[in-house]
Coordinates of N, CA and C in Angstrom, one line a residue:
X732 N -61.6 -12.1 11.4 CA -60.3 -12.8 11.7 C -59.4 -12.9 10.5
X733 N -60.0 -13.1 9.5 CA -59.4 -13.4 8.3 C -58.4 -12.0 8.2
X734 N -59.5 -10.9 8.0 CA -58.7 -9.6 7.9 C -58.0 -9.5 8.4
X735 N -57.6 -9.3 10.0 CA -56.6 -9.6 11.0 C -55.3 -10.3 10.2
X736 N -55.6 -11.7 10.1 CA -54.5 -12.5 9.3 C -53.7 -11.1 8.3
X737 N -54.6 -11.3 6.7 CA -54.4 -11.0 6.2 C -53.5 -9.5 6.3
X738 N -54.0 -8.2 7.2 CA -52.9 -6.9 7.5 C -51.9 -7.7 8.5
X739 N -51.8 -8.9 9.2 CA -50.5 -9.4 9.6 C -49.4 -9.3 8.8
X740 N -49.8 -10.4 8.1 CA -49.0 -10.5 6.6 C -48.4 -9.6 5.9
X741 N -49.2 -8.7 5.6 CA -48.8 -7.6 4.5 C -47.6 -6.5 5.4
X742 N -48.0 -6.7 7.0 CA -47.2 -6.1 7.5 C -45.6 -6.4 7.8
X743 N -46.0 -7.4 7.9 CA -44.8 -8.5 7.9 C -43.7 -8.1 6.6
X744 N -44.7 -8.5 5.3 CA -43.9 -8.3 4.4 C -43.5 -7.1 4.4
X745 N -44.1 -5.9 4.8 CA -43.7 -4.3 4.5 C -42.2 -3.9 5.3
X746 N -42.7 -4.8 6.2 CA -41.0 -4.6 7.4 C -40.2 -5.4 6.8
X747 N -40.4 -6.8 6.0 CA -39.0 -6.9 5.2 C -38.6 -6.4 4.1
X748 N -39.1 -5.7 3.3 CA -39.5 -5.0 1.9 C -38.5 -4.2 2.8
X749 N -38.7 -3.1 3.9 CA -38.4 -2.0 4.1 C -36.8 -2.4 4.5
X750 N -36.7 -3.3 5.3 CA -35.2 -4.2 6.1 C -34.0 -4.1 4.7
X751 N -34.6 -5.0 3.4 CA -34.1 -5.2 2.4 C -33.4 -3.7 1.8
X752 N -34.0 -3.0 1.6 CA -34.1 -1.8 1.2 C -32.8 -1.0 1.9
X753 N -33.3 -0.5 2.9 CA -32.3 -0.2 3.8 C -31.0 -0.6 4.1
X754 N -31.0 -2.2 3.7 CA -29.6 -2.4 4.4 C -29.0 -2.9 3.0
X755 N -28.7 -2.0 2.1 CA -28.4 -2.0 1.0 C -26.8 -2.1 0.9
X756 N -26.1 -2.4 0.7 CA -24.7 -2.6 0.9 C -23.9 -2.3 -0.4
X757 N -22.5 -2.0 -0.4 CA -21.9 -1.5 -1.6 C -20.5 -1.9 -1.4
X758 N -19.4 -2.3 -2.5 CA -18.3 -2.2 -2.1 C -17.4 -1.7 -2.7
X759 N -16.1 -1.3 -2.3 CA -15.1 -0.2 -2.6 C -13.7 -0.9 -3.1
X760 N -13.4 -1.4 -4.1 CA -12.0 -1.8 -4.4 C -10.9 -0.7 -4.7
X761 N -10.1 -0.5 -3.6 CA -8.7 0.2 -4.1 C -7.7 -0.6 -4.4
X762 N -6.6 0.2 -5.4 CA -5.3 -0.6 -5.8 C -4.7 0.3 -6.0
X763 N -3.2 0.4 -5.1 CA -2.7 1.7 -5.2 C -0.9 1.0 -5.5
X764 N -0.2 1.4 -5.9 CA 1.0 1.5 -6.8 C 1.9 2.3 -6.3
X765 N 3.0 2.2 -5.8 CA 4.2 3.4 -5.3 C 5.2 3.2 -6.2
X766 N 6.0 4.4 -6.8 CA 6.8 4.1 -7.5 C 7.8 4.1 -6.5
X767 N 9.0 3.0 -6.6 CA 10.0 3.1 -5.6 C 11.5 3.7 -6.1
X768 N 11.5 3.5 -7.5 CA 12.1 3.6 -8.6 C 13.1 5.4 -8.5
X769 N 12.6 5.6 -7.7 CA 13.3 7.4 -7.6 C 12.8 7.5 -5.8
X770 N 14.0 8.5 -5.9 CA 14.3 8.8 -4.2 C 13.1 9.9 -4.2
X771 N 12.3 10.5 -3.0 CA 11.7 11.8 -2.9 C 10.4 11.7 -3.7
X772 N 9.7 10.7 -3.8 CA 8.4 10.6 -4.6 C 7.7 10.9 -3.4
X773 N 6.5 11.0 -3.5 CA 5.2 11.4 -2.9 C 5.1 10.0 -2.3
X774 N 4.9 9.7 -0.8 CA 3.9 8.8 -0.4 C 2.8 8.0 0.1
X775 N 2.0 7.4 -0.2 CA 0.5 7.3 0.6 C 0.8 7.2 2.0
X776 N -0.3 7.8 2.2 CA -0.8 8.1 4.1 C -2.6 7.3 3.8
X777 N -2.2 6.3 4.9 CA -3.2 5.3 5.0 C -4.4 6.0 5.9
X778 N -4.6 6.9 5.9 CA -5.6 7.7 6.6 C -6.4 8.4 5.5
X779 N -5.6 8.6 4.3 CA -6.1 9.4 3.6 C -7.0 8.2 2.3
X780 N -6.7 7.1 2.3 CA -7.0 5.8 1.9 C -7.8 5.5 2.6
X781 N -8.1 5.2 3.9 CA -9.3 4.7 4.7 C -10.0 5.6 4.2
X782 N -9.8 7.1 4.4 CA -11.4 7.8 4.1 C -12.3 7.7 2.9
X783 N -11.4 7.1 1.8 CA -12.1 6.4 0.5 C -13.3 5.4 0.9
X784 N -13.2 4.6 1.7 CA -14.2 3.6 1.9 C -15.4 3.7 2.6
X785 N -15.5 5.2 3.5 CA -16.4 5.4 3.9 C -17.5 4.7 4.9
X786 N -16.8 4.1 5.7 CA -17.5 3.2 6.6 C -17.8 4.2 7.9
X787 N -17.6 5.5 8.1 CA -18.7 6.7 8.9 C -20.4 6.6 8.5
X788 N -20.3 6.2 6.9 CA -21.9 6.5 6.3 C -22.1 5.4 6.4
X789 N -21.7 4.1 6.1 CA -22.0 2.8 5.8 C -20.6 1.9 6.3
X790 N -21.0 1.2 7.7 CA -20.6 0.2 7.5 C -20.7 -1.5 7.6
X791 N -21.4 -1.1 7.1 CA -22.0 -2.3 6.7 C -21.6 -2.7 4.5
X792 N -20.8 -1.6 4.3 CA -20.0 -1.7 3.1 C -18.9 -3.0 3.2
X793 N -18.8 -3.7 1.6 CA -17.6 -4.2 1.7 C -16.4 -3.4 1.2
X794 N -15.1 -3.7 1.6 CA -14.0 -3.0 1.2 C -12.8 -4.0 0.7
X795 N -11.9 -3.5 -0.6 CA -11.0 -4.3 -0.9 C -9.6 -3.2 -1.1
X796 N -8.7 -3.8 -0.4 CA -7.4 -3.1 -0.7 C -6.6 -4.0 -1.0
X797 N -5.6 -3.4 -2.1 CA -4.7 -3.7 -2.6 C -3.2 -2.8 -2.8
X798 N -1.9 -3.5 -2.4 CA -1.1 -2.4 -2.5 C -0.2 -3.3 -3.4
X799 N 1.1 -2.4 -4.2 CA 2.6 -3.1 -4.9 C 3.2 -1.8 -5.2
X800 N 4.5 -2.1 -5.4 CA 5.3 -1.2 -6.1 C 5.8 -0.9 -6.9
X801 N 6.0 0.1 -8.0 CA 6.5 -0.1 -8.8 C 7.8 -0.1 -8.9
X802 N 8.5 -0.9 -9.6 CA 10.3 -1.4 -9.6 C 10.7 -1.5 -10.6
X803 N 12.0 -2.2 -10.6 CA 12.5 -2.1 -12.3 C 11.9 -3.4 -12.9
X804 N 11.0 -3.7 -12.5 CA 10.5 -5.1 -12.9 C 8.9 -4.6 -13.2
X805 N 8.2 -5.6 -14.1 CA 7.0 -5.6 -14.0 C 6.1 -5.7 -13.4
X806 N 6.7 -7.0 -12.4 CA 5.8 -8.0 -11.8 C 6.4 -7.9 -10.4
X807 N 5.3 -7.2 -9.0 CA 6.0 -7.3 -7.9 C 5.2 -8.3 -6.9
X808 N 5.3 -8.1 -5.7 CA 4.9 -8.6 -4.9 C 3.4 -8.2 -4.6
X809 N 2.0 -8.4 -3.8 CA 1.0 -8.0 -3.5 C 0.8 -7.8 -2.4
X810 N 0.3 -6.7 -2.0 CA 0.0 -6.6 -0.3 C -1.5 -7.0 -0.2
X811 N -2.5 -7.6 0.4 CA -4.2 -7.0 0.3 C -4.7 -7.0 1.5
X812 N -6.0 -6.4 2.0 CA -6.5 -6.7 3.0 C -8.0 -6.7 2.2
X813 N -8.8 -7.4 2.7 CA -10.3 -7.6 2.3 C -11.6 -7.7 3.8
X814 N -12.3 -6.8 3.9 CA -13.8 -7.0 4.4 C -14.8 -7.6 3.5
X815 N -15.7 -8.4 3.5 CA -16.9 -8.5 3.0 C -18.5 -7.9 3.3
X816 N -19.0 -7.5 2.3 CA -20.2 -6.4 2.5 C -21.0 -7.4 3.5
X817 N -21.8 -7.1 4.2 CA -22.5 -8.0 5.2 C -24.1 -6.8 5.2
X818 N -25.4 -7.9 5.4 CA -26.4 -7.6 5.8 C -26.2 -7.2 7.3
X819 N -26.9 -5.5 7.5 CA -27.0 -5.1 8.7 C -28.1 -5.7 9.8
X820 N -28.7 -6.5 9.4 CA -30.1 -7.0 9.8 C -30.0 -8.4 10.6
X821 N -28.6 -9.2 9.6 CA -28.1 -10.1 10.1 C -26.8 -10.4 10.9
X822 N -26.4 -9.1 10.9 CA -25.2 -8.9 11.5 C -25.3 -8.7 12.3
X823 N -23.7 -8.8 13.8 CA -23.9 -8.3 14.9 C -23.0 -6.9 14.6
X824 N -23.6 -5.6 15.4 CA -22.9 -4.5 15.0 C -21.5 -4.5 15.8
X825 N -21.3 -5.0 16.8 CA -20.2 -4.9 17.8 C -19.0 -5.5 16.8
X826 N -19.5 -6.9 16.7 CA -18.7 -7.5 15.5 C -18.2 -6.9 14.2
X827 N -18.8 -6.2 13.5 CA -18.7 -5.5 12.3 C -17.6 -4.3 12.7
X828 N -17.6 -3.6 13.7 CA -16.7 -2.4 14.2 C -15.3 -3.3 14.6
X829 N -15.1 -4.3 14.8 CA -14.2 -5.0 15.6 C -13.5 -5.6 13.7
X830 N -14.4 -5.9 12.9 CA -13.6 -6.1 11.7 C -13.2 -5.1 11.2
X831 N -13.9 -3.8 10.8 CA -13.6 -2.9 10.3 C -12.1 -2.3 10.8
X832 N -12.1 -2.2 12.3 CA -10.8 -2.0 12.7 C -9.7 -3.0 12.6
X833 N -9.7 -4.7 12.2 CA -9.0 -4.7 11.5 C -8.7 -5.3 10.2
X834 N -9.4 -4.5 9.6 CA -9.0 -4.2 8.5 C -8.5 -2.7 8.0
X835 N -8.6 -1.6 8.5 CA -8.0 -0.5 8.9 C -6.5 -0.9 9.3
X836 N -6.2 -1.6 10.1 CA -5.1 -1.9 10.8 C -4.3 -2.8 10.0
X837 N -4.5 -3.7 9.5 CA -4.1 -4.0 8.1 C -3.5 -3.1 7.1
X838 N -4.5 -2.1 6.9 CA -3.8 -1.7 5.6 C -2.9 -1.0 6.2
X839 N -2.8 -0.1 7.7 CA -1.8 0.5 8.1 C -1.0 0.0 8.3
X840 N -0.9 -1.5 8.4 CA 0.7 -2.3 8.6 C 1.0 -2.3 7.2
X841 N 0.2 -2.7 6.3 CA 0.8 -2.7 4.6 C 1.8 -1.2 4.7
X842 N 1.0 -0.4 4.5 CA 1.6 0.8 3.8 C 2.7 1.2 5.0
X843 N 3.4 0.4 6.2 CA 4.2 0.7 7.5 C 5.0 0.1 7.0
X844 N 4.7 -1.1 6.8 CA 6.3 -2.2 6.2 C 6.5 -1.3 4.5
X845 N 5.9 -1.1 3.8 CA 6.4 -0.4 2.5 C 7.1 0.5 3.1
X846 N 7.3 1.5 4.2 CA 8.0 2.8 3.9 C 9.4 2.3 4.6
X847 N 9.2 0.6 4.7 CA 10.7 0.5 5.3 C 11.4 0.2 3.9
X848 N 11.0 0.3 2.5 CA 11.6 -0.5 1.4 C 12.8 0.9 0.7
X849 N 13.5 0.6 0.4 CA 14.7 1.5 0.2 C 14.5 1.7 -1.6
X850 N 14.4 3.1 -1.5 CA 14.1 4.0 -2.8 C 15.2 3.9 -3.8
X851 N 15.0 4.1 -4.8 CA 16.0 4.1 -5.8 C 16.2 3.1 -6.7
X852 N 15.9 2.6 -7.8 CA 16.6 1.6 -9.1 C 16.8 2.3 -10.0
X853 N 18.1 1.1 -11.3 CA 18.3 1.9 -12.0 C 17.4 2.2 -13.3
X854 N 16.2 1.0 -13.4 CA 15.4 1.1 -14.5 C 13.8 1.3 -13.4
X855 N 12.5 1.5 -14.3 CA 11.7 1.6 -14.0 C 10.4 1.1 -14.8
X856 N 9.8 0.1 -14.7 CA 8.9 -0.8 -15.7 C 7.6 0.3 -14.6
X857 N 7.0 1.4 -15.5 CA 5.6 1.5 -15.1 C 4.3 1.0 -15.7
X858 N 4.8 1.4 -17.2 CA 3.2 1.0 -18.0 C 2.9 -0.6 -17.4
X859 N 3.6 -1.5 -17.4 CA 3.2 -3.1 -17.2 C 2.6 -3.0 -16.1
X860 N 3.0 -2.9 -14.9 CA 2.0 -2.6 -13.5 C 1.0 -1.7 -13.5
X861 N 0.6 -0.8 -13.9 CA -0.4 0.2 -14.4 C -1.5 -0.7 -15.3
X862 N -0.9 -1.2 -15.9 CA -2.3 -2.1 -16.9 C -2.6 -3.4 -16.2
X863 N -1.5 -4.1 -15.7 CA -1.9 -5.0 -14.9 C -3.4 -4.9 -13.9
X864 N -2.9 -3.7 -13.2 CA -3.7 -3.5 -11.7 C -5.1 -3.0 -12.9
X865 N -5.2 -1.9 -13.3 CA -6.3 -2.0 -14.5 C -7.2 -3.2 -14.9
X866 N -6.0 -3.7 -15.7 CA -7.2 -4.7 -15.9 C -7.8 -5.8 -14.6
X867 N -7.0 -6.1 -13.4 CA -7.4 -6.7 -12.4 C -9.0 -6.1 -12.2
X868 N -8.6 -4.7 -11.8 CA -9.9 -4.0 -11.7 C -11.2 -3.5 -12.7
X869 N -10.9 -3.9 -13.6 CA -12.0 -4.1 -14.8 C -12.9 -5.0 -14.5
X870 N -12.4 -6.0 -13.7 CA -12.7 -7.6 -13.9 C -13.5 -7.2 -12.6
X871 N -13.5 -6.5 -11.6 CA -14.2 -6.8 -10.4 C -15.5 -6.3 -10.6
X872 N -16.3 -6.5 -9.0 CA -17.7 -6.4 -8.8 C -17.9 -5.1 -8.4
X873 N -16.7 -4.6 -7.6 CA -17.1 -3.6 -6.5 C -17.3 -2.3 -7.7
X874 N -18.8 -1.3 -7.1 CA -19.7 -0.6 -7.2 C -18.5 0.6 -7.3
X875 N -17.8 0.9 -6.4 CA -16.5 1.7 -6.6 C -15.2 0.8 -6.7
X876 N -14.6 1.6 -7.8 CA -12.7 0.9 -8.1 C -12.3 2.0 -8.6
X877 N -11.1 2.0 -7.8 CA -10.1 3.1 -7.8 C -8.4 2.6 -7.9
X878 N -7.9 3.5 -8.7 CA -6.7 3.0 -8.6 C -5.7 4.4 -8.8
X879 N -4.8 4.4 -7.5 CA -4.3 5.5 -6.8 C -2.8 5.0 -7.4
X880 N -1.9 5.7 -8.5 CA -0.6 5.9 -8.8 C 0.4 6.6 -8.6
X881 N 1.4 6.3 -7.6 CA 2.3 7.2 -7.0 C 3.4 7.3 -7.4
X882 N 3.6 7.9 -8.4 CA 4.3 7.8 -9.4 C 4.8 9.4 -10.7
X883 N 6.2 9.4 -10.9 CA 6.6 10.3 -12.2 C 5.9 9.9 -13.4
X884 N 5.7 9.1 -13.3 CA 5.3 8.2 -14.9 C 6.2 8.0 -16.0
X885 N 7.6 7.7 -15.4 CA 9.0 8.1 -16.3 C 9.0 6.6 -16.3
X886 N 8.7 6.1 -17.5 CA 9.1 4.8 -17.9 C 10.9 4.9 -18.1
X887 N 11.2 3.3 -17.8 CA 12.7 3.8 -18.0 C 13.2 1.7 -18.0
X888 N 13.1 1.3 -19.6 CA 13.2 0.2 -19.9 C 14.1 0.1 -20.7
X889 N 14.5 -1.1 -21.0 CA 15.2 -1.4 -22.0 C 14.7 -1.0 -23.3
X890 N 13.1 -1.4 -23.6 CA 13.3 -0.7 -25.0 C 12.6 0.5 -25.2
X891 N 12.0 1.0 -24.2 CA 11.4 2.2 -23.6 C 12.2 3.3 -22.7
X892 N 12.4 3.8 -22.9 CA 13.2 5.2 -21.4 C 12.9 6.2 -22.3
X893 N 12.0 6.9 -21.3 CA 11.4 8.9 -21.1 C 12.8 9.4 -20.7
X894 N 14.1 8.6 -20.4 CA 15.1 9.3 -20.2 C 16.3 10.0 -21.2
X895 N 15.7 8.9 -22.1 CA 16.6 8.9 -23.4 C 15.9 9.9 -24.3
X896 N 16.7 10.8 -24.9 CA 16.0 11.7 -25.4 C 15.3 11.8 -26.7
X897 N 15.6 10.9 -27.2 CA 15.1 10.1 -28.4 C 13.6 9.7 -28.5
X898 N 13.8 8.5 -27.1 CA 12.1 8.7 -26.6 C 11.4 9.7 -26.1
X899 N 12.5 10.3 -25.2 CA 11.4 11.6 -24.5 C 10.6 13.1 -25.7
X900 N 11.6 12.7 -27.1 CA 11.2 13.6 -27.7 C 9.9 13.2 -28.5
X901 N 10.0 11.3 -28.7 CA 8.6 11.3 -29.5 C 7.3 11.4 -28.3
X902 N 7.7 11.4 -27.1 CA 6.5 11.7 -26.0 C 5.9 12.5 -26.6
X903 N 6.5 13.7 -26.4 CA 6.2 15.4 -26.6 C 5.3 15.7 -27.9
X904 N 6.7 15.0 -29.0 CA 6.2 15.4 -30.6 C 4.9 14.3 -31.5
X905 N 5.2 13.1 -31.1 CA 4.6 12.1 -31.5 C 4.0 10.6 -30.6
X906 N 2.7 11.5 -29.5 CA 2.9 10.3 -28.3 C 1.8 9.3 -28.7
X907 N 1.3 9.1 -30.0 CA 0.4 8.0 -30.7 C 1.8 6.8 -31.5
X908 N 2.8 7.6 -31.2 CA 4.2 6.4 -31.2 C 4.1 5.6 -30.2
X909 N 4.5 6.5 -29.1 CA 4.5 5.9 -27.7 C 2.8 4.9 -27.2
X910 N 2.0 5.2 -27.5 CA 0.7 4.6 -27.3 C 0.9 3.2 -27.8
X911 N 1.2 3.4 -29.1 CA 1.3 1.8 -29.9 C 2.4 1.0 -29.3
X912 N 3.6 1.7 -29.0 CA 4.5 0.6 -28.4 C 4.2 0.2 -27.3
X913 N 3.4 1.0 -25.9 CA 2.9 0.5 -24.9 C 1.8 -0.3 -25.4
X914 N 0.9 -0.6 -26.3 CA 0.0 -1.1 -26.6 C 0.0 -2.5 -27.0
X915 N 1.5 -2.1 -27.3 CA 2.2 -3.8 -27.8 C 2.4 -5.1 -27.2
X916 N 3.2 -4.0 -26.1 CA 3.0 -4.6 -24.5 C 2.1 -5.6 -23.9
X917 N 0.9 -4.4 -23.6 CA -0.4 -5.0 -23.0 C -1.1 -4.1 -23.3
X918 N -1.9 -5.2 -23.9 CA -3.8 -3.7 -23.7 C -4.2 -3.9 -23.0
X919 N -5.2 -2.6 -22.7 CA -6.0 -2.2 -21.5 C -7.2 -3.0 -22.3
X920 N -8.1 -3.4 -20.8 CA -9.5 -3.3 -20.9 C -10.3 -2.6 -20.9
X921 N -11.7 -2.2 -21.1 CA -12.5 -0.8 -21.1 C -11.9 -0.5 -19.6
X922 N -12.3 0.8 -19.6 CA -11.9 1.4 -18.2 C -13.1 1.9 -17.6
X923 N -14.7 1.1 -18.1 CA -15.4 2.4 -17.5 C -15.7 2.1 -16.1
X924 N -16.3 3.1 -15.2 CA -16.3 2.8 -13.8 C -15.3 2.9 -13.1
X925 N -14.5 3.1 -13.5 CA -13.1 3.4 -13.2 C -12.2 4.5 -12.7
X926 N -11.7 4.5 -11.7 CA -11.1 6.2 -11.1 C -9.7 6.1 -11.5
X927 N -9.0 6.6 -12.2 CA -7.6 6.4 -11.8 C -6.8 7.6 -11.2
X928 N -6.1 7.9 -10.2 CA -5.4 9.0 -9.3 C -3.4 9.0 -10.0
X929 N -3.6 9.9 -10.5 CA -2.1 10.4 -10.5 C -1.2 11.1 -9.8
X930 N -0.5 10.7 -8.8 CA 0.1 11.4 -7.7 C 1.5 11.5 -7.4
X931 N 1.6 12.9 -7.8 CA 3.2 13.4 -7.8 C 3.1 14.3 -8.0
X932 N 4.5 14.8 -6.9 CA 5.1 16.0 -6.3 C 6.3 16.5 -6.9
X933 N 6.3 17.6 -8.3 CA 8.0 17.9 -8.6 C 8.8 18.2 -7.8
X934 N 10.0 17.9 -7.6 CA 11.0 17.9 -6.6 C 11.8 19.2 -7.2
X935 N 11.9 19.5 -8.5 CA 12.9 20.8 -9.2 C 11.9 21.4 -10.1
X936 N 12.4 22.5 -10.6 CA 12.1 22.9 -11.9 C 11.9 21.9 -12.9
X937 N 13.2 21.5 -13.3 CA 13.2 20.0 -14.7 C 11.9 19.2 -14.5
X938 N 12.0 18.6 -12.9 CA 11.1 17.3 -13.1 C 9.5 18.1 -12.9
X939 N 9.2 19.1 -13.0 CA 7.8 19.9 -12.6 C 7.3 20.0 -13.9
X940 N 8.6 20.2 -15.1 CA 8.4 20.6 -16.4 C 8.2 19.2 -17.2

């Protein structure tokens, strides 16, 4: 009888041992950046963003999105949508598919109301939003962080402009100038674990070069 007991037990525990194991969970922080700042930039397609998160293999993943724009300003507005990672064991599955769509749905209204925002300013503050979002994501938990920038990378500030040729020349000739002045700014935190996406389409010859 004793024996009985005792491979109850052990079995018991092997099926939670095994439960734990299995329903392992992970999460995904994106933070993605549009420059609005110039007409004819490259835009995100929120299809191509969902597939980051991967909830075909796992969903039972948590996921964090975040959207802004870049403008002639530093500091913009924040879009987010958020899932939390959840145990599959304790979870209902019907439930779980019913969040994940909306939170899918979410981010496609985010990035739906952005393409109604009208292109063009006359300055462009990038490095400050770029280190911002950075260091936001230094600071998180999630297992994956990514940060997707849709953007020329043409700073264009008052005491900074890639337009002016003065600066665009020490880019080229001397860009441990330009480093220290962005650095002035704001420093980065370590970046490790970290994806960052550069995305942009030249429109001419000039802006390809």
């Amino acid at each position: 009888m004793k024996t009985k007991i005792t491979l109850t037990i052990l079995f018991s525990i092997t099926i939670l041992f095994t439960a734990c194991i299995t329903s392992q969970t992970s999460s995904t922080a994106i933070a993605v950046l549009r420059d609005i700042t110039e007409k004819g930039q490259v835009q995100p397609h929120a299809d191509d963003i969902l597939k980051q998160y991967d909830f075909n293999n796992n969903k039972w993943n948590g996921a964090d999105f975040k959207f802004s724009d870049i403008s002639q300003v530093s500091i913009n507005p924040t879009e987010q949508a958020k899932i939390s990672p959840v145990n599959k064991w304790r979870s209902n599955e019907f439930q779980r598919e019913k969040e994940i769509k909306g939170f899918e749905n979410n981010v496609k209204e985010i990035i739906t109301k952005a393409e109604q925002t009208a292109m063009g300013k006359n300055k462009s503050s990038v490095y400050l939003p770029i280190v911002n979002e950075l260091n936001i994501l230094s600071q998180s938990k999630a297992e994956k962080r990514t940060l997707i920038v849709y953007s020329d990378l043409m700073e264009n500030t008052d005491n900074l402009s890639f337009y002016r040729k003065k600066d665009f020349a020490l880019l080229q000739t001397k860009p441990e100038v330009i480093e220290q002045a962005f650095e002035k700014l704001s420093p980065i935190n370590s970046l490790a674990g970290i994806e960052v996406w550069f995305i942009y389409q030249p429109q001419d010859t000039k802006s390809d070069e």
